[in-house]
PDB file of C-alpha atoms and ligand atoms in Angstrom:
ATOM      1  CA  MET A  23      16.123  12.018  25.157  1.00 47.00           C
ATOM      2  CA  GLY A  24      15.610  15.738  24.132  1.00 47.00           C
ATOM      3  CA  PRO A  25      12.507  17.234  25.333  1.00 44.00           C
ATOM      4  CA  LEU A  26      11.343  18.016  21.164  1.00 39.00           C
ATOM      5  CA  ARG A  27      11.626  14.072  21.198  1.00 44.00           C
ATOM      6  CA  HIS A  28       9.748  14.409  24.702  1.00 44.00           C
ATOM      7  CA  ALA A  29       6.667  16.502  23.127  1.00 38.00           C
ATOM      8  CA  TYR A  30       6.685  13.905  20.016  1.00 34.00           C
ATOM      9  CA  LEU A  31       6.478  10.822  22.473  1.00 33.00           C
ATOM     10  CA  ASP A  32       3.736  12.645  24.206  1.00 40.00           C
ATOM     11  CA  ALA A  33       2.082  13.508  21.387  1.00 35.00           C
ATOM     12  CA  LEU A  34       1.584   9.888  19.691  1.00 35.00           C
ATOM     13  CA  GLY A  35       0.972   8.329  23.521  1.00 33.00           C
ATOM     14  CA  ILE A  36       4.164   6.900  23.384  1.00 40.00           C
ATOM     15  CA  ASP A  37       5.072   5.774  26.842  1.00 44.00           C
ATOM     16  CA  ARG A  38       8.500   7.738  27.575  1.00 45.00           C
ATOM     17  CA  TRP A  39      10.761   5.471  29.180  1.00 45.00           C
ATOM     18  CA  VAL A  40      13.025   6.223  31.819  1.00 45.00           C
ATOM     19  CA  PRO A  41      16.091   5.292  33.647  1.00 47.00           C
ATOM     20  CA  ARG A  42      15.120   3.690  36.962  1.00 50.00           C
ATOM     21  CA  ASN A  43      18.073   5.651  38.674  1.00 54.00           C
ATOM     22  CA  ALA A  44      16.870   9.238  36.772  1.00 48.00           C
ATOM     23  CA  PRO A  45      16.457  12.147  38.639  1.00 50.00           C
ATOM     24  CA  ALA A  46      13.144  12.469  40.282  1.00 50.00           C
ATOM     25  CA  GLU A  47      12.872  16.131  37.793  1.00 47.00           C
ATOM     26  CA  VAL A  48      13.812  13.955  34.681  1.00 44.00           C
ATOM     27  CA  ALA A  49      11.362  11.255  35.301  1.00 46.00           C
ATOM     28  CA  SER A  50       7.880  13.679  35.834  1.00 49.00           C
ATOM     29  CA  ALA A  51       9.347  17.001  33.647  1.00 46.00           C
ATOM     30  CA  PRO A  52       6.608  18.635  32.678  1.00 43.00           C
ATOM     31  CA  LEU A  53       7.146  18.215  29.171  1.00 41.00           C
ATOM     32  CA  VAL A  54       5.090  21.137  27.610  1.00 40.00           C
ATOM     33  CA  GLU A  55       6.814  23.421  29.930  1.00 40.00           C
ATOM     34  CA  SER A  56      10.338  23.021  28.756  1.00 41.00           C
ATOM     35  CA  ALA A  57       9.407  22.210  24.427  1.00 47.00           C
ATOM     36  CA  PRO A  58       5.972  23.483  23.289  1.00 47.00           C
ATOM     37  CA  LEU A  59       4.931  21.189  21.201  1.00 45.00           C
ATOM     38  CA  PRO A  60       4.882  22.372  17.246  1.00 49.00           C
ATOM     39  CA  ALA A  61       1.717  22.987  16.378  1.00 51.00           C
ATOM     40  CA  VAL A  62       0.749  20.061  14.170  1.00 49.00           C
ATOM     41  CA  ASN A  63      -2.069  20.819  11.337  1.00 53.00           C
ATOM     42  CA  ARG A  64      -4.577  17.861  11.854  1.00 51.00           C
ATOM     43  CA  ALA A  65      -6.845  18.948   9.040  1.00 56.00           C
ATOM     44  CA  VAL A  66      -8.166  15.839   6.780  1.00 63.00           C
ATOM     45  CA  ILE A  67      -6.547  15.713   3.680  1.00 59.00           C
ATOM     46  CA  PRO A  68      -8.769  14.481   1.267  1.00 57.00           C
ATOM     47  CA  PRO A  69      -8.233  11.286  -1.052  1.00 60.00           C
ATOM     48  CA  ALA A  70      -6.665  12.200  -4.209  1.00 58.00           C
ATOM     49  CA  ALA A  71      -9.597  12.965  -6.944  1.00 63.00           C
ATOM     50  CA  PRO A  72      -9.742   9.634  -9.440  1.00 71.00           C
ATOM     51  CA  PHE A  73      -7.677  10.181 -12.446  1.00 80.00           C
ATOM     52  CA  VAL A  74     -10.050  11.174 -15.546  1.00 86.00           C
ATOM     53  CA  PRO A  75      -8.737  10.960 -18.567  1.00 84.00           C
ATOM     54  CA  LEU A  76      -9.554  13.664 -21.203  1.00 90.00           C
ATOM     55  CA  PRO A  77     -11.605  12.483 -24.075  1.00 94.00           C
ATOM     56  CA  PRO A  78      -9.045  12.159 -27.309  1.00 96.00           C
ATOM     57  CA  VAL A  79      -8.245  15.598 -29.439  1.00 97.00           C
ATOM     58  CA  SER A  80      -8.510  15.130 -33.364  1.00 97.00           C
ATOM     59  CA  ASP A  81      -5.747  17.039 -34.477  1.00 97.00           C
ATOM     60  CA  TRP A  82      -1.554  16.012 -33.762  1.00 98.00           C
ATOM     61  CA  GLY A  83      -1.404  19.965 -32.854  1.00 98.00           C
ATOM     62  CA  ALA A  84      -3.483  19.214 -29.688  1.00 98.00           C
ATOM     63  CA  LEU A  85      -2.385  16.355 -28.554  1.00 98.00           C
ATOM     64  CA  ARG A  86       1.334  18.001 -28.518  1.00 98.00           C
ATOM     65  CA  GLU A  87       0.209  20.780 -26.707  1.00 98.00           C
ATOM     66  CA  ARG A  88      -1.924  18.426 -23.899  1.00 98.00           C
ATOM     67  CA  VAL A  89       1.070  16.640 -23.480  1.00 98.00           C
ATOM     68  CA  ALA A  90       3.659  19.161 -23.224  1.00 98.00           C
ATOM     69  CA  GLY A  91       1.502  20.644 -20.255  1.00 97.00           C
ATOM     70  CA  CYS A  92       0.938  17.187 -18.523  1.00 97.00           C
ATOM     71  CA  THR A  93       0.690  17.301 -14.596  1.00 96.00           C
ATOM     72  CA  ALA A  94      -0.928  14.335 -14.068  1.00 97.00           C
ATOM     73  CA  CYS A  95       1.838  12.839 -12.498  1.00 98.00           C
ATOM     74  CA  ALA A  96       2.658  14.608  -9.291  1.00 97.00           C
ATOM     75  CA  GLU A  97       6.785  13.270  -9.410  1.00 98.00           C
ATOM     76  CA  LEU A  98       6.878  12.765 -13.248  1.00 98.00           C
ATOM     77  CA  CYS A  99       5.939  16.156 -13.876  1.00 96.00           C
ATOM     78  CA  ARG A 100       8.552  17.630 -11.086  1.00 97.00           C
ATOM     79  CA  THR A 101      11.135  15.596 -11.948  1.00 98.00           C
ATOM     80  CA  ARG A 102      11.254  15.954 -15.578  1.00 98.00           C
ATOM     81  CA  THR A 103      12.560  18.187 -18.070  1.00 98.00           C
ATOM     82  CA  GLN A 104      10.504  17.943 -20.510  1.00 98.00           C
ATOM     83  CA  THR A 105       7.723  15.564 -21.968  1.00 98.00           C
ATOM     84  CA  VAL A 106       8.617  13.425 -24.769  1.00 98.00           C
ATOM     85  CA  PHE A 107       5.836  13.004 -27.573  1.00 98.00           C
ATOM     86  CA  GLY A 108       7.374  11.003 -29.986  1.00 98.00           C
ATOM     87  CA  VAL A 109       8.841  11.227 -33.542  1.00 98.00           C
ATOM     88  CA  GLY A 110       8.281  10.937 -37.007  1.00 98.00           C
ATOM     89  CA  ASN A 111       5.890  11.029 -39.742  1.00 97.00           C
ATOM     90  CA  THR A 112       2.428  11.410 -38.624  1.00 98.00           C
ATOM     91  CA  ARG A 113       1.270   9.006 -41.835  1.00 98.00           C
ATOM     92  CA  ALA A 114       3.464   6.395 -40.836  1.00 98.00           C
ATOM     93  CA  GLU A 115       2.299   3.060 -41.691  1.00 98.00           C
ATOM     94  CA  TRP A 116       4.645   1.749 -39.110  1.00 98.00           C
ATOM     95  CA  LEU A 117       4.373   2.611 -35.426  1.00 99.00           C
ATOM     96  CA  VAL A 118       7.629   2.221 -32.889  1.00 99.00           C
ATOM     97  CA  ILE A 119       6.334   1.852 -28.789  1.00 99.00           C
ATOM     98  CA  GLY A 120       9.386   1.975 -26.154  1.00 98.00           C
ATOM     99  CA  GLU A 121       8.963   1.733 -23.076  1.00 98.00           C
ATOM    100  CA  ALA A 122       9.662   5.379 -21.416  1.00 98.00           C
ATOM    101  CA  PRO A 123      12.576   8.403 -22.292  1.00 98.00           C
ATOM    102  CA  GLY A 124      15.609   8.122 -20.786  1.00 97.00           C
ATOM    103  CA  ALA A 125      18.073  10.991 -19.607  1.00 97.00           C
ATOM    104  CA  GLU A 126      19.166  11.911 -22.766  1.00 97.00           C
ATOM    105  CA  GLU A 127      15.570  11.488 -24.680  1.00 98.00           C
ATOM    106  CA  ASP A 128      14.414  13.955 -21.721  1.00 98.00           C
ATOM    107  CA  ARG A 129      17.188  16.479 -22.600  1.00 98.00           C
ATOM    108  CA  GLN A 130      16.346  16.215 -26.109  1.00 98.00           C
ATOM    109  CA  GLY A 131      12.752  15.896 -26.136  1.00 98.00           C
ATOM    110  CA  GLU A 132      12.835  12.846 -28.319  1.00 98.00           C
ATOM    111  CA  PRO A 133      12.568   9.261 -28.336  1.00 98.00           C
ATOM    112  CA  PHE A 134      15.292   6.718 -28.737  1.00 98.00           C
ATOM    113  CA  VAL A 135      18.377   9.255 -29.345  1.00 98.00           C
ATOM    114  CA  GLY A 136      20.951   7.946 -26.702  1.00 95.00           C
ATOM    115  CA  ARG A 137      22.851   4.265 -27.482  1.00 96.00           C
ATOM    116  CA  ALA A 138      19.381   2.598 -27.874  1.00 98.00           C
ATOM    117  CA  GLY A 139      18.020   4.735 -30.363  1.00 98.00           C
ATOM    118  CA  GLN A 140      21.539   4.295 -32.629  1.00 98.00           C
ATOM    119  CA  LEU A 141      20.532   0.547 -32.320  1.00 98.00           C
ATOM    120  CA  LEU A 142      16.858   0.877 -32.910  1.00 98.00           C
ATOM    121  CA  ASN A 143      17.547   2.699 -35.916  1.00 98.00           C
ATOM    122  CA  ALA A 144      19.976  -0.101 -37.383  1.00 98.00           C
ATOM    123  CA  MET A 145      17.158  -2.434 -36.592  1.00 98.00           C
ATOM    124  CA  LEU A 146      14.290  -0.493 -38.655  1.00 98.00           C
ATOM    125  CA  LEU A 147      16.439  -0.115 -41.769  1.00 98.00           C
ATOM    126  CA  ALA A 148      18.046  -3.515 -41.612  1.00 98.00           C
ATOM    127  CA  ILE A 149      13.786  -3.983 -42.318  1.00 98.00           C
ATOM    128  CA  GLY A 150      14.494  -1.019 -44.723  1.00 98.00           C
ATOM    129  CA  LEU A 151      12.622   1.844 -42.325  1.00 98.00           C
ATOM    130  CA  PRO A 152      15.006   4.704 -42.289  1.00 98.00           C
ATOM    131  CA  ARG A 153      13.952   6.207 -38.739  1.00 98.00           C
ATOM    132  CA  GLU A 154      11.709   9.124 -39.870  1.00 98.00           C
ATOM    133  CA  THR A 155       9.534   7.259 -42.192  1.00 98.00           C
ATOM    134  CA  VAL A 156       8.329   5.705 -39.139  1.00 98.00           C
ATOM    135  CA  PHE A 157       6.474   6.778 -35.881  1.00 99.00           C
ATOM    136  CA  ILE A 158       8.295   6.540 -32.471  1.00 99.00           C
ATOM    137  CA  ALA A 159       6.563   6.980 -29.682  1.00 98.00           C
ATOM    138  CA  ASN A 160       6.970   5.549 -25.677  1.00 98.00           C
ATOM    139  CA  ILE A 161       4.140   4.454 -22.633  1.00 98.00           C
ATOM    140  CA  LEU A 162       5.295   7.406 -20.871  1.00 98.00           C
ATOM    141  CA  LYS A 163       5.483  10.298 -21.880  1.00 98.00           C
ATOM    142  CA  CYS A 164       8.245  11.184 -19.070  1.00 98.00           C
ATOM    143  CA  ARG A 165      11.431  10.132 -17.890  1.00 98.00           C
ATOM    144  CA  PRO A 166      11.016   7.589 -14.703  1.00 98.00           C
ATOM    145  CA  PRO A 167      13.391   9.691 -12.142  1.00 98.00           C
ATOM    146  CA  GLY A 168      16.904   6.781 -12.201  1.00 96.00           C
ATOM    147  CA  ASN A 169      15.009   5.084 -15.229  1.00 91.00           C
ATOM    148  CA  ARG A 170      13.191   3.107 -12.798  1.00 98.00           C
ATOM    149  CA  ASP A 171      10.369   1.154 -14.072  1.00 98.00           C
ATOM    150  CA  PRO A 172       6.776   3.348 -15.393  1.00 98.00           C
ATOM    151  CA  LYS A 173       4.311   2.456 -12.083  1.00 98.00           C
ATOM    152  CA  PRO A 174       1.507   0.922 -12.903  1.00 98.00           C
ATOM    153  CA  GLU A 175      -0.734   4.195 -12.008  1.00 98.00           C
ATOM    154  CA  GLU A 176       1.587   6.132 -14.300  1.00 98.00           C
ATOM    155  CA  VAL A 177       1.283   3.693 -17.197  1.00 98.00           C
ATOM    156  CA  SER A 178      -2.261   4.466 -16.528  1.00 97.00           C
ATOM    157  CA  ARG A 179      -2.368   7.903 -16.514  1.00 98.00           C
ATOM    158  CA  CYS A 180       0.262   7.959 -19.723  1.00 98.00           C
ATOM    159  CA  LEU A 181      -1.470   5.398 -21.671  1.00 97.00           C
ATOM    160  CA  PRO A 182      -4.895   8.093 -23.345  1.00 97.00           C
ATOM    161  CA  TYR A 183      -2.423   9.908 -24.929  1.00 98.00           C
ATOM    162  CA  LEU A 184      -0.700   6.739 -27.214  1.00 98.00           C
ATOM    163  CA  SER A 185      -4.125   5.766 -27.867  1.00 97.00           C
ATOM    164  CA  ASN A 186      -4.852   9.075 -28.840  1.00 98.00           C
ATOM    165  CA  GLN A 187      -1.599   9.014 -30.633  1.00 98.00           C
ATOM    166  CA  ILE A 188      -2.752   5.818 -32.736  1.00 98.00           C
ATOM    167  CA  ALA A 189      -6.425   7.057 -33.184  1.00 97.00           C
ATOM    168  CA  LEU A 190      -4.491   9.141 -35.143  1.00 98.00           C
ATOM    169  CA  LEU A 191      -2.112   7.601 -36.702  1.00 98.00           C
ATOM    170  CA  ARG A 192      -3.679   4.868 -37.520  1.00 98.00           C
ATOM    171  CA  PRO A 193      -0.735   2.540 -38.449  1.00 98.00           C
ATOM    172  CA  LYS A 194      -0.932  -0.644 -40.196  1.00 98.00           C
ATOM    173  CA  ILE A 195       1.674  -2.331 -37.674  1.00 98.00           C
ATOM    174  CA  ILE A 196       2.054  -1.903 -34.238  1.00 98.00           C
ATOM    175  CA  LEU A 197       5.963  -2.809 -33.195  1.00 99.00           C
ATOM    176  CA  ALA A 198       6.622  -3.255 -29.356  1.00 99.00           C
ATOM    177  CA  VAL A 199      10.336  -3.461 -28.248  1.00 98.00           C
ATOM    178  CA  GLY A 200      10.853  -4.264 -24.448  1.00 98.00           C
ATOM    179  CA  ARG A 201       9.108  -5.914 -21.759  1.00 98.00           C
ATOM    180  CA  ILE A 202       7.523  -2.989 -20.490  1.00 98.00           C
ATOM    181  CA  ALA A 203       6.086  -1.802 -23.850  1.00 98.00           C
ATOM    182  CA  ALA A 204       4.779  -5.607 -25.029  1.00 98.00           C
ATOM    183  CA  GLN A 205       3.504  -5.998 -20.855  1.00 98.00           C
ATOM    184  CA  ASN A 206       1.639  -3.042 -21.077  1.00 98.00           C
ATOM    185  CA  LEU A 207       0.202  -2.861 -24.640  1.00 98.00           C
ATOM    186  CA  LEU A 208      -1.554  -5.752 -23.814  1.00 98.00           C
ATOM    187  CA  ALA A 209      -2.267  -5.822 -19.978  1.00 97.00           C
ATOM    188  CA  THR A 210      -0.499  -9.120 -19.163  1.00 98.00           C
ATOM    189  CA  ASP A 211       2.141  -9.840 -17.630  1.00 98.00           C
ATOM    190  CA  VAL A 212       3.279 -12.805 -19.693  1.00 98.00           C
ATOM    191  CA  PRO A 213       6.978 -13.041 -20.296  1.00 98.00           C
ATOM    192  CA  LEU A 214       8.312 -11.368 -22.853  1.00 98.00           C
ATOM    193  CA  ALA A 215       9.882 -14.681 -24.429  1.00 97.00           C
ATOM    194  CA  ARG A 216       6.554 -15.902 -24.327  1.00 98.00           C
ATOM    195  CA  LEU A 217       4.905 -13.183 -26.123  1.00 98.00           C
ATOM    196  CA  ARG A 218       7.069 -12.518 -29.148  1.00 98.00           C
ATOM    197  CA  GLY A 219       6.826 -14.956 -32.097  1.00 97.00           C
ATOM    198  CA  LYS A 220       3.879 -14.182 -32.646  1.00 98.00           C
ATOM    199  CA  LEU A 221       0.483 -12.175 -34.050  1.00 98.00           C
ATOM    200  CA  HIS A 222      -1.169  -9.980 -31.168  1.00 98.00           C
ATOM    201  CA  THR A 223      -3.618  -7.070 -31.878  1.00 98.00           C
ATOM    202  CA  PHE A 224      -4.390  -4.098 -30.524  1.00 97.00           C
ATOM    203  CA  GLY A 225      -7.262  -1.456 -29.931  1.00 95.00           C
ATOM    204  CA  GLU A 226     -10.821  -1.545 -31.151  1.00 93.00           C
ATOM    205  CA  ALA A 227      -9.008  -0.736 -34.437  1.00 95.00           C
ATOM    206  CA  ASN A 228      -7.243  -4.567 -34.512  1.00 97.00           C
ATOM    207  CA  THR A 229      -4.120  -3.064 -35.204  1.00 98.00           C
ATOM    208  CA  PRO A 230      -1.363  -5.608 -35.618  1.00 98.00           C
ATOM    209  CA  LEU A 231       1.898  -5.940 -32.890  1.00 98.00           C
ATOM    210  CA  VAL A 232       4.551  -7.549 -33.164  1.00 98.00           C
ATOM    211  CA  ILE A 233       7.066  -7.412 -30.212  1.00 98.00           C
ATOM    212  CA  THR A 234      10.347  -7.744 -30.083  1.00 98.00           C
ATOM    213  CA  TYR A 235      12.894  -7.435 -27.714  1.00 98.00           C
ATOM    214  CA  HIS A 236      14.003  -3.947 -26.496  1.00 98.00           C
ATOM    215  CA  PRO A 237      17.165  -2.530 -27.598  1.00 98.00           C
ATOM    216  CA  ALA A 238      19.225  -1.637 -24.180  1.00 98.00           C
ATOM    217  CA  TYR A 239      18.217  -4.895 -23.779  1.00 98.00           C
ATOM    218  CA  LEU A 240      20.401  -6.515 -27.384  1.00 98.00           C
ATOM    219  CA  LEU A 241      22.900  -3.921 -26.217  1.00 98.00           C
ATOM    220  CA  ARG A 242      23.212  -5.706 -23.174  1.00 98.00           C
ATOM    221  CA  SER A 243      22.589  -9.153 -24.656  1.00 98.00           C
ATOM    222  CA  PRO A 244      23.818  -9.464 -27.812  1.00 98.00           C
ATOM    223  CA  ALA A 245      23.388 -13.000 -28.231  1.00 98.00           C
ATOM    224  CA  ASP A 246      19.561 -11.932 -28.699  1.00 98.00           C
ATOM    225  CA  LYS A 247      20.097 -10.197 -31.753  1.00 98.00           C
ATOM    226  CA  ARG A 248      19.264 -13.151 -33.947  1.00 98.00           C
ATOM    227  CA  LYS A 249      16.051 -13.619 -32.581  1.00 98.00           C
ATOM    228  CA  ALA A 250      15.578 -10.223 -33.159  1.00 98.00           C
ATOM    229  CA  TRP A 251      16.286 -10.329 -36.437  1.00 98.00           C
ATOM    230  CA  GLU A 252      13.613 -13.289 -36.459  1.00 98.00           C
ATOM    231  CA  ASP A 253      10.770 -10.664 -35.266  1.00 98.00           C
ATOM    232  CA  LEU A 254      12.145  -8.299 -37.824  1.00 98.00           C
ATOM    233  CA  LYS A 255      11.479 -10.375 -40.271  1.00 98.00           C
ATOM    234  CA  PHE A 256       8.268 -11.386 -39.176  1.00 98.00           C
ATOM    235  CA  ALA A 257       7.006  -7.803 -38.666  1.00 98.00           C
ATOM    236  CA  ARG A 258       8.146  -6.598 -42.292  1.00 98.00           C
ATOM    237  CA  ALA A 259       6.090  -9.950 -43.782  1.00 98.00           C
ATOM    238  CA  THR A 260       2.755  -9.090 -41.584  1.00 98.00           C
ATOM    239  CA  HIS A 261       3.102  -5.936 -42.383  1.00 98.00           C
ATOM    240  CA  ALA A 262       3.362  -7.045 -46.139  1.00 98.00           C
ATOM    241  CA  ARG A 263       0.117  -8.705 -46.422  1.00 97.00           C
ATOM    242  CA  VAL A 264      -1.985  -6.055 -44.643  1.00 96.00           C
ATOM    243  CA  ALA A 265      -1.076  -3.635 -46.833  1.00 96.00           C
ATOM    244  CA  ALA A 266      -1.475  -6.167 -49.793  1.00 96.00           C
ATOM    245  CA  ALA A 267      -5.179  -6.671 -48.095  1.00 93.00           C
ATOM    246  CA  GLY A 268      -5.853  -2.783 -47.495  1.00 88.00           C
ATOM    247  CA  SER A 269      -4.758  -2.111 -51.417  1.00 84.00           C
ATOM    248  CA  ALA A 270      -6.745  -5.249 -52.583  1.00 76.00           C
TER     249      ALA A 270
HETATM  250  N1  URA B 303      14.186   3.494 -23.942  1.00 79.17           N
HETATM  251  C1  URA B 303      12.684   3.483 -24.223  1.00 79.17           C
HETATM  252  O1  URA B 303      12.199   3.194 -24.068  1.00 79.17           O
HETATM  253  N2  URA B 303      12.598   4.929 -25.165  1.00 79.17           N
HETATM  254  C2  URA B 303      13.105   5.713 -25.351  1.00 79.17           C
HETATM  255  O2  URA B 303      12.785   6.455 -25.819  1.00 79.17           O
HETATM  256  C3  URA B 303      14.274   5.626 -25.012  1.00 79.17           C
HETATM  257  C4  URA B 303      15.226   4.810 -24.122  1.00 79.17           C
END
């Protein structure tokens, strides 16, 4: 055991174990002489201040800027290339919400641009919605490193941005793709299989919310594309009903 290790054990108040047959000078060696303790910063680190979201803003430019400069999550803002605000028509009637940017989205600054994005585009087009006619955003605006799941505290720090986007867009319908989006929008841990096939609502405006599978999941499990198609038709019918009621 080296002298520095002795020093740490002593500093921590942990007994040093010395072999019975160790020479007396080892057993009783005054460690401070051989290894001065490195200075330890004993200042009490105050607990992190509770996160207080800023009040919502009333225009897209200000919101985009606020998101771009966000440093609320220490790890994410250190590891991201850039924030991924969302993309699309700011007058869209449809809002599509995914989980979080992946590697390609982090590089390009736009949601759903990788393989899952191509399938999402095809899913939307199948119900008559070219990508540029909807608005697409994510629960998180930054890529979680290694594509891990978003942490609850990251979601709670980022959700005010999505709420602000929803308040500005006032969509007629929200389509949530995947478990993470569905569960966080509904504040539930009910499995996705039990959330799809039903009409939910989101927020104070009671915006209709339909849940379907994440396109990345569908790439891995193409057998479930049939169920996703049922969800998409259900969303299209819901939108038609809401739009008709709005114009009556
Ligand atoms: N998966 C998501 O949920 N969002 C993206 O933007 C890309 C992949």
